[in-house]
Each structure stands twice: as structure tokens, then as C-alpha cells.
Amino acid sequence: MKPMGPVPPWFAAEENMLLIGGCGAASLVDEAGDTPLFVYDIDIVAAQVRRLRDAMPPALSIHYAIKANAFAPLLERMVPLVDGFDIASGGELGYALNAGMAPDRISFAGPGKRDDELTAAISAGITLNLESEGEADRALAIAARLGKTPRLAVRVNPDFDLRGSGMRMGGGAKPFGVDADRAAALARRVIDAGADWRGWHIFAGSQALDPMALIETQAATIDLAARLSDDVGASPPLVNLGGGFGIAYFPGDERLDIRPIGVALDDALEKRADILKSSEFALELGRWLVGEAGVYLTRVIDVKQSQGETFVVVDGGLHHQLAASGNFGTVVRRNYPIAIANRFGREPSDEPVSVVGCLCTPLDRLGDKVALPPVKVGDLVAIFLAGAYGASASPAAFLGHPPPRELLVG
Ligand SMILES: *Cc1c(COP(=O)(O)O)cnc(C)c1O
């Protein structure tokens, strides 16, 4: 038997049928037409945003990094909940604008922006988080051709890391942003070229569960923004502090306590240098806002034995929910929380089972030797914490199975 991560505490059942947004899992599958199905509960997202706003300084802006989940109905509902969307491609620019987010509340980060993406971004009037001097030159040239004043922020590769981060995005040599010692010169250059300089984007890492690590990183980020701004000799309109808030996927993980982070951030902002006094500050979060709001539902196609081990074979797999298979940014494979949706709350059997997907590869393991109630063909397997980096980050074309269905509830 191997442990699995904690099922988020608010999930309940009616007559042993898992409820998502108040609806039974089986009826949601009927409504969507079939499995495999991602269900996202917007009320959980809204509650998460409220919790964040309650904990953080009131003036802090909350941005949503839409790469975590760009399902159109979800984005539309998030527009009024957050203060901005962060995007990472020209495709996501289309999603953000279609959802109704105002262009001046969209910012675009990511290395390797093509000229057509820069053109679309500058035409739409969104902010580009510049990843390099070369990108700045191309953006300025495109803006001149379009006769537009571009909104340009400088993404900084900080000289520190987010400790305990699942995915490091700062510190050391990185493809992201401009090294801290060259960032001020780049900001000065875009100001002198007549661009609308929007400030700094400093993103140091992702998926951290230690409040102290986040507190240290935010303090270091504010200090760095102050130092860089002094070097530029101008106040940044916006300091994007990055994000990095993690969620508890695995056995032993504890949910991140955001309250001490809010207290420390309030204090750090209170004490900030004069040059940042009029700046707006923002957090950009993806996973933490939406991850817990999603459940991946997939149906049991076969239950089979091999050399004393029981395999539960489902009609979904890593082509939809790569992260649960352990092949997306984790070093050691561990179990996401899993349940049999139509036997939710029933006693697990003594015999562990492995839940495997329908792909013909040993990588496609969604649950390794987990304790579940006795499983039958036709049962619905629920994999929790599927609201972020599921459908948007899995190799859907691999092996030619259909894409997952997606449904928003609440
Ligand atoms: C991916 C990404 C995010 C979101 O990260 P999460 O771990 O989902 O919160 C935010 N900002 C940038 C620049 C990113 O690349």
C-alpha cells in the first residue's frame, strides 16, 4: 500500500456519490456526455480568491496566470474575480481578450515571443514582460512600425531562488528574463525609446508550500525592485512579485497557510523604499487559484490481475492528466488523491490496486498501489487537484485518443 495525497476537505458525497459543485459525479458525466471529464467548480475558485484577498494587503492586485487552466467558461467567470490575466503566448492573448479581460490588465511573459505575437500584443495594448534585450529591440521596432506606444515591463531573472520551489524559475543562468545586473539598463533603454515603461516582473519559482520561503522571496523581490528602480531613476508603475503558492498534492503535504505571508507582505510594503511608494504591487498565481477546484473523472474499463497485483484500467490517462502520472515536473512519482466517485466514503479494501490509464506505456499510472473500495468495471474514478495543469498541460494528441471533456459548475 502506498499513501496518497489529501482529498481537499470540502468534498462530500450523497449516498456515496461524490458531489462536485453540489452535483453528483455520475450526473455530471451524463450532462457532459461521457468520460473522461474535467469538472471545475467556480465557487471553489471564488472562495480561494476571497481567502487570498482577506489575507493579503488590501491594495495588492491579484493576477491569474491562465496557462494553469484556460477553459473559456472558467476564464469568463474569472474576469470579475481577479485584477488581471497573465498570458504566455499569442494563443492565450486570444483567450484572455475573448473572455473579456481589459487589455490594460493583461501582461504577456514568456521567452521566444514571435514577431506576430509581439505585433498582436502591441496592437491590443497589453503589457509585454520583456524577456531579453533582443526582444525589446523587436518590440520597439514593431511598435514604431505600428505607430503605437508599447507598454513594456522588464522581466528580471532575480539573483535568488524561491526555496523549496517545485519548479525553479529564477537564480542562476535562466532562459527567463534579463539578469538582475542588466535589468535597469534595459528599463532605461525602453524609457529613452519613448515606450510606456510598466515596471518589473520578478518571478522566482512555483509550487512552494513553506510560508517562510515565500515571505523571504517576496521581501527580496521588493528590495530588488527598489534597487533596480533607483538605478533607473524612475518609479515603476507596477511591481509584479510573481507567485509560487503551492497546493498540497502529495502524502505529507500540508496546505499552505497564506495568513503569515499576508502579514509579512503588509509589513514589507509598509517599509518599502520611497521610490516604490506610488507603485502598484501584484501577485500572479495559477495553480493555487484553480488547482483544487478541478476533478478529473474517468471510467473503469477493466479490472485485471498480474502476478498478484490488481490493475484498474480507466478510459483516461496521462494524455489528459500528465501531472498525476508523475511526469510533469516531479522528481519522484507520488500519488495524487484518488477516489471511486460512486463509492465515495466507503471503506477501502485491504488489497491495494494500481490505477492505470489507457495509454500503451508504463508511464501511464495514475495511482500506484492505492487503497480504494472494491472496484468494478463501470465505476467512476475521481482524481482530485486536477484544476491546474491538467487539460492545459497534457499531451492530448499522444496515441490518438479523444480530448477530455470539460465542464464548469457553480
Ligand atoms: C507558470 C507561471 C505562473 C503560474 O505559476 P503557478 O505555479 O501556476 O502559480 C506565474 N507566472 C509566470 C511567469 C509563470 O511562468
mmCIF file of C-alpha atoms in Angstrom, residues 41-266:
data_model
loop_
_atom_site.group_PDB
_atom_site.id
_atom_site.type_symbol
_atom_site.label_atom_id
_atom_site.label_comp_id
_atom_site.label_asym_id
_atom_site.label_seq_id
_atom_site.Cartn_x
_atom_site.Cartn_y
_atom_site.Cartn_z
ATOM 1 C CA ASP A 41 -16.161 24.282 -9.565
ATOM 2 C CA ILE A 42 -16.039 28.070 -9.916
ATOM 3 C CA ASP A 43 -17.297 28.501 -6.353
ATOM 4 C CA ILE A 44 -14.107 26.902 -5.075
ATOM 5 C CA VAL A 45 -12.077 29.316 -7.205
ATOM 6 C CA ALA A 46 -14.097 32.278 -5.933
ATOM 7 C CA ALA A 47 -13.641 31.134 -2.331
ATOM 8 C CA GLN A 48 -9.920 30.819 -2.905
ATOM 9 C CA VAL A 49 -9.738 34.364 -4.312
ATOM 10 C CA ARG A 50 -11.702 35.650 -1.290
ATOM 11 C CA ARG A 51 -9.370 33.850 1.103
ATOM 12 C CA LEU A 52 -6.413 35.411 -0.671
ATOM 13 C CA ARG A 53 -7.849 38.928 -0.614
ATOM 14 C CA ASP A 54 -8.707 38.565 3.072
ATOM 15 C CA ALA A 55 -5.152 37.532 3.895
ATOM 16 C CA MET A 56 -3.223 39.946 1.686
ATOM 17 C CA PRO A 57 -2.753 43.723 1.964
ATOM 18 C CA PRO A 58 -5.878 45.394 0.513
ATOM 19 C CA ALA A 59 -4.011 47.271 -2.210
ATOM 20 C CA LEU A 60 -2.374 44.138 -3.605
ATOM 21 C CA SER A 61 -3.560 43.143 -7.075
ATOM 22 C CA ILE A 62 -4.262 39.510 -7.895
ATOM 23 C CA HIS A 63 -3.432 38.254 -11.368
ATOM 24 C CA TYR A 64 -4.329 34.869 -12.769
ATOM 25 C CA ALA A 65 -1.701 33.059 -14.887
ATOM 26 C CA ILE A 66 -4.072 31.467 -17.362
ATOM 27 C CA LYS A 67 -1.703 28.732 -18.509
ATOM 28 C CA ALA A 68 -2.819 26.794 -15.426
ATOM 29 C CA ASN A 69 -6.312 26.441 -16.908
ATOM 30 C CA ALA A 70 -7.602 28.416 -19.872
ATOM 31 C CA PHE A 71 -11.012 26.734 -20.250
ATOM 32 C CA ALA A 72 -13.110 29.511 -21.795
ATOM 33 C CA PRO A 73 -16.117 29.381 -19.417
ATOM 34 C CA LEU A 74 -13.730 29.398 -16.453
ATOM 35 C CA LEU A 75 -11.826 32.408 -17.803
ATOM 36 C CA GLU A 76 -15.054 34.336 -18.341
ATOM 37 C CA ARG A 77 -16.061 33.772 -14.749
ATOM 38 C CA MET A 78 -12.603 34.756 -13.504
ATOM 39 C CA VAL A 79 -12.552 38.139 -15.234
ATOM 40 C CA PRO A 80 -14.532 39.876 -12.468
ATOM 41 C CA LEU A 81 -12.771 37.923 -9.700
ATOM 42 C CA VAL A 82 -9.178 38.984 -10.376
ATOM 43 C CA ASP A 83 -7.346 42.177 -11.339
ATOM 44 C CA GLY A 84 -5.528 40.870 -14.379
ATOM 45 C CA PHE A 85 -4.570 37.901 -16.514
ATOM 46 C CA ASP A 86 -1.008 36.858 -17.225
ATOM 47 C CA ILE A 87 -0.552 35.109 -20.522
ATOM 48 C CA ALA A 88 2.313 33.255 -22.138
ATOM 49 C CA SER A 89 1.510 33.076 -25.853
ATOM 50 C CA GLY A 90 -0.366 34.724 -28.676
ATOM 51 C CA GLY A 91 -2.958 31.962 -28.354
ATOM 52 C CA GLU A 92 -3.540 32.839 -24.728
ATOM 53 C CA LEU A 93 -3.842 36.508 -25.740
ATOM 54 C CA GLY A 94 -6.858 35.485 -27.801
ATOM 55 C CA TYR A 95 -8.323 33.512 -24.886
ATOM 56 C CA ALA A 96 -7.853 36.438 -22.484
ATOM 57 C CA LEU A 97 -9.423 39.005 -24.833
ATOM 58 C CA ASN A 98 -12.305 36.671 -25.745
ATOM 59 C CA ALA A 99 -13.015 36.144 -22.059
ATOM 60 C CA GLY A 100 -13.459 39.906 -21.756
ATOM 61 C CA MET A 101 -10.371 40.905 -19.801
ATOM 62 C CA ALA A 102 -9.445 44.547 -20.442
ATOM 63 C CA PRO A 103 -6.205 44.811 -22.466
ATOM 64 C CA ASP A 104 -4.574 47.121 -19.927
ATOM 65 C CA ARG A 105 -4.967 44.347 -17.357
ATOM 66 C CA ILE A 106 -3.217 41.677 -19.431
ATOM 67 C CA SER A 107 0.514 41.044 -19.377
ATOM 68 C CA PHE A 108 2.463 38.676 -21.569
ATOM 69 C CA ALA A 109 5.568 36.841 -20.317
ATOM 70 C CA GLY A 110 7.497 34.003 -21.863
ATOM 71 C CA PRO A 111 10.676 33.518 -23.861
ATOM 72 C CA GLY A 112 10.596 33.191 -27.621
ATOM 73 C CA LYS A 113 7.764 35.568 -28.429
ATOM 74 C CA ARG A 114 7.472 35.661 -32.205
ATOM 75 C CA ASP A 115 7.113 38.896 -34.150
ATOM 76 C CA ASP A 116 3.474 38.098 -34.915
ATOM 77 C CA GLU A 117 2.812 37.645 -31.197
ATOM 78 C CA LEU A 118 4.565 40.928 -30.363
ATOM 79 C CA THR A 119 2.551 42.637 -33.079
ATOM 80 C CA ALA A 120 -0.747 41.272 -31.746
ATOM 81 C CA ALA A 121 0.175 42.211 -28.178
ATOM 82 C CA ILE A 122 1.244 45.776 -29.030
ATOM 83 C CA SER A 123 -1.793 46.309 -31.260
ATOM 84 C CA ALA A 124 -4.097 45.124 -28.485
ATOM 85 C CA GLY A 125 -2.404 47.447 -25.967
ATOM 86 C CA ILE A 126 -1.384 44.790 -23.469
ATOM 87 C CA THR A 127 1.853 44.826 -21.450
ATOM 88 C CA LEU A 128 4.832 42.827 -22.636
ATOM 89 C CA ASN A 129 7.105 41.449 -19.934
ATOM 90 C CA LEU A 130 10.358 41.657 -21.845
ATOM 91 C CA GLU A 131 12.497 38.556 -21.635
ATOM 92 C CA SER A 132 15.658 39.925 -23.283
ATOM 93 C CA GLU A 133 17.322 42.918 -24.902
ATOM 94 C CA GLY A 134 16.698 41.328 -28.297
ATOM 95 C CA GLU A 135 13.005 41.049 -27.600
ATOM 96 C CA ALA A 136 12.977 44.694 -26.514
ATOM 97 C CA ASP A 137 14.557 45.745 -29.816
ATOM 98 C CA ARG A 138 11.991 43.768 -31.804
ATOM 99 C CA ALA A 139 9.099 45.137 -29.730
ATOM 100 C CA LEU A 140 10.289 48.731 -30.158
ATOM 101 C CA ALA A 141 10.730 48.274 -33.913
ATOM 102 C CA ILE A 142 7.277 46.711 -34.280
ATOM 103 C CA ALA A 143 5.701 49.473 -32.187
ATOM 104 C CA ALA A 144 7.365 52.127 -34.356
ATOM 105 C CA ARG A 145 6.026 50.424 -37.476
ATOM 106 C CA LEU A 146 2.530 50.298 -35.951
ATOM 107 C CA GLY A 147 2.773 53.889 -34.734
ATOM 108 C CA LYS A 148 1.900 52.728 -31.196
ATOM 109 C CA THR A 149 3.465 53.404 -27.819
ATOM 110 C CA PRO A 150 4.183 49.927 -26.438
ATOM 111 C CA ARG A 151 3.575 49.029 -22.806
ATOM 112 C CA LEU A 152 6.781 47.331 -21.722
ATOM 113 C CA ALA A 153 7.816 45.854 -18.395
ATOM 114 C CA VAL A 154 11.149 44.195 -17.778
ATOM 115 C CA ARG A 155 11.182 40.653 -16.529
ATOM 116 C CA VAL A 156 14.088 40.204 -14.156
ATOM 117 C CA ASN A 157 15.963 36.974 -13.561
ATOM 118 C CA PRO A 158 16.457 37.534 -9.844
ATOM 119 C CA ASP A 159 19.743 36.767 -8.136
ATOM 120 C CA PHE A 160 17.882 34.497 -5.668
ATOM 121 C CA ASP A 161 15.630 31.447 -5.768
ATOM 122 C CA LEU A 162 12.313 30.561 -4.230
ATOM 123 C CA ARG A 163 13.401 27.958 -1.658
ATOM 124 C CA GLY A 164 11.590 24.630 -1.827
ATOM 125 C CA SER A 165 10.120 25.563 -5.164
ATOM 126 C CA GLY A 166 8.797 22.706 -7.291
ATOM 127 C CA MET A 167 9.988 24.444 -10.438
ATOM 128 C CA ARG A 168 12.779 26.960 -10.236
ATOM 129 C CA MET A 169 12.344 29.970 -12.445
ATOM 130 C CA GLY A 170 14.988 32.336 -11.062
ATOM 131 C CA GLY A 171 18.537 32.344 -9.704
ATOM 132 C CA GLY A 172 21.485 31.239 -11.805
ATOM 133 C CA ALA A 173 21.509 31.029 -15.576
ATOM 134 C CA LYS A 174 17.928 31.031 -16.862
ATOM 135 C CA PRO A 175 16.126 31.454 -20.177
ATOM 136 C CA PHE A 176 13.605 33.705 -18.378
ATOM 137 C CA GLY A 177 14.015 37.434 -18.001
ATOM 138 C CA VAL A 178 17.113 39.593 -18.001
ATOM 139 C CA ASP A 179 19.786 39.088 -15.352
ATOM 140 C CA ALA A 180 19.291 41.496 -12.461
ATOM 141 C CA ASP A 181 22.561 43.325 -13.204
ATOM 142 C CA ARG A 182 21.356 44.265 -16.712
ATOM 143 C CA ALA A 183 17.684 44.929 -15.940
ATOM 144 C CA ALA A 184 17.992 48.621 -15.034
ATOM 145 C CA ALA A 185 19.883 49.384 -18.237
ATOM 146 C CA LEU A 186 17.148 47.719 -20.263
ATOM 147 C CA ALA A 187 14.403 49.653 -18.488
ATOM 148 C CA ARG A 188 16.299 52.874 -19.116
ATOM 149 C CA ARG A 189 16.623 51.971 -22.776
ATOM 150 C CA VAL A 190 12.879 51.389 -23.274
ATOM 151 C CA ILE A 191 12.055 54.623 -21.425
ATOM 152 C CA ASP A 192 14.516 56.564 -23.591
ATOM 153 C CA ALA A 193 12.971 54.991 -26.686
ATOM 154 C CA GLY A 194 9.627 56.523 -25.721
ATOM 155 C CA ALA A 195 7.895 53.347 -24.568
ATOM 156 C CA ASP A 196 5.395 53.297 -21.711
ATOM 157 C CA TRP A 197 7.562 51.538 -19.115
ATOM 158 C CA ARG A 198 5.278 49.499 -16.858
ATOM 159 C CA GLY A 199 7.785 48.326 -14.266
ATOM 160 C CA TRP A 200 9.157 44.982 -13.138
ATOM 161 C CA HIS A 201 8.139 41.381 -13.386
ATOM 162 C CA ILE A 202 10.080 39.187 -10.958
ATOM 163 C CA PHE A 203 9.033 35.547 -10.802
ATOM 164 C CA ALA A 204 11.268 33.334 -8.669
ATOM 165 C CA GLY A 205 9.524 29.961 -8.635
ATOM 166 C CA SER A 206 6.464 27.819 -8.330
ATOM 167 C CA GLN A 207 4.684 25.262 -6.095
ATOM 168 C CA ALA A 208 6.147 26.279 -2.711
ATOM 169 C CA LEU A 209 4.374 25.072 0.439
ATOM 170 C CA ASP A 210 6.619 26.755 3.003
ATOM 171 C CA PRO A 211 5.285 30.187 4.033
ATOM 172 C CA MET A 212 8.742 31.272 5.224
ATOM 173 C CA ALA A 213 10.249 30.619 1.798
ATOM 174 C CA LEU A 214 7.564 32.745 0.152
ATOM 175 C CA ILE A 215 7.959 35.502 2.739
ATOM 176 C CA GLU A 216 11.729 35.643 2.190
ATOM 177 C CA THR A 217 11.296 35.679 -1.574
ATOM 178 C CA GLN A 218 8.722 38.460 -1.520
ATOM 179 C CA ALA A 219 10.906 40.596 0.730
ATOM 180 C CA ALA A 220 13.923 40.004 -1.510
ATOM 181 C CA THR A 221 11.796 40.801 -4.566
ATOM 182 C CA ILE A 222 10.656 44.143 -3.143
ATOM 183 C CA ASP A 223 14.263 45.009 -2.232
ATOM 184 C CA LEU A 224 15.438 44.095 -5.699
ATOM 185 C CA ALA A 225 12.679 46.173 -7.316
ATOM 186 C CA ALA A 226 13.708 49.158 -5.185
ATOM 187 C CA ARG A 227 17.389 48.799 -6.059
ATOM 188 C CA LEU A 228 16.686 48.433 -9.764
ATOM 189 C CA SER A 229 14.301 51.388 -9.748
ATOM 190 C CA ASP A 230 16.933 53.544 -8.058
ATOM 191 C CA ASP A 231 19.352 52.557 -10.810
ATOM 192 C CA VAL A 232 16.794 53.536 -13.444
ATOM 193 C CA GLY A 233 15.924 56.717 -11.582
ATOM 194 C CA ALA A 234 12.192 56.180 -12.075
ATOM 195 C CA SER A 235 9.288 54.738 -10.094
ATOM 196 C CA PRO A 236 7.836 51.574 -11.592
ATOM 197 C CA PRO A 237 4.077 51.769 -12.161
ATOM 198 C CA LEU A 238 3.784 48.067 -11.324
ATOM 199 C CA VAL A 239 5.888 45.543 -9.459
ATOM 200 C CA ASN A 240 4.739 42.022 -10.270
ATOM 201 C CA LEU A 241 6.012 39.962 -7.339
ATOM 202 C CA GLY A 242 5.478 36.621 -9.046
ATOM 203 C CA GLY A 243 3.620 33.933 -7.177
ATOM 204 C CA GLY A 244 4.789 30.476 -6.322
ATOM 205 C CA PHE A 245 1.969 29.477 -3.936
ATOM 206 C CA GLY A 246 1.746 25.698 -3.993
ATOM 207 C CA ILE A 247 -1.037 23.247 -3.308
ATOM 208 C CA ALA A 248 -0.873 20.045 -1.275
ATOM 209 C CA TYR A 249 -0.816 17.244 -3.825
ATOM 210 C CA PHE A 250 1.026 14.516 -2.012
ATOM 211 C CA PRO A 251 1.061 12.449 1.178
ATOM 212 C CA GLY A 252 2.520 14.527 3.983
ATOM 213 C CA ASP A 253 1.958 17.837 2.191
ATOM 214 C CA GLU A 254 0.234 20.467 4.282
ATOM 215 C CA ARG A 255 -1.987 23.124 2.782
ATOM 216 C CA LEU A 256 -0.124 26.398 2.507
ATOM 217 C CA ASP A 257 -1.038 28.809 5.294
ATOM 218 C CA ILE A 258 -1.248 32.151 3.494
ATOM 219 C CA ARG A 259 -2.024 34.298 6.541
ATOM 220 C CA PRO A 260 1.578 34.780 7.707
ATOM 221 C CA ILE A 261 2.503 35.617 4.120
ATOM 222 C CA GLY A 262 -0.082 38.399 4.062
ATOM 223 C CA VAL A 263 1.111 39.783 7.395
ATOM 224 C CA ALA A 264 4.746 39.799 6.272
ATOM 225 C CA LEU A 265 3.909 41.314 2.903
ATOM 226 C CA ASP A 266 1.896 44.061 4.554
#
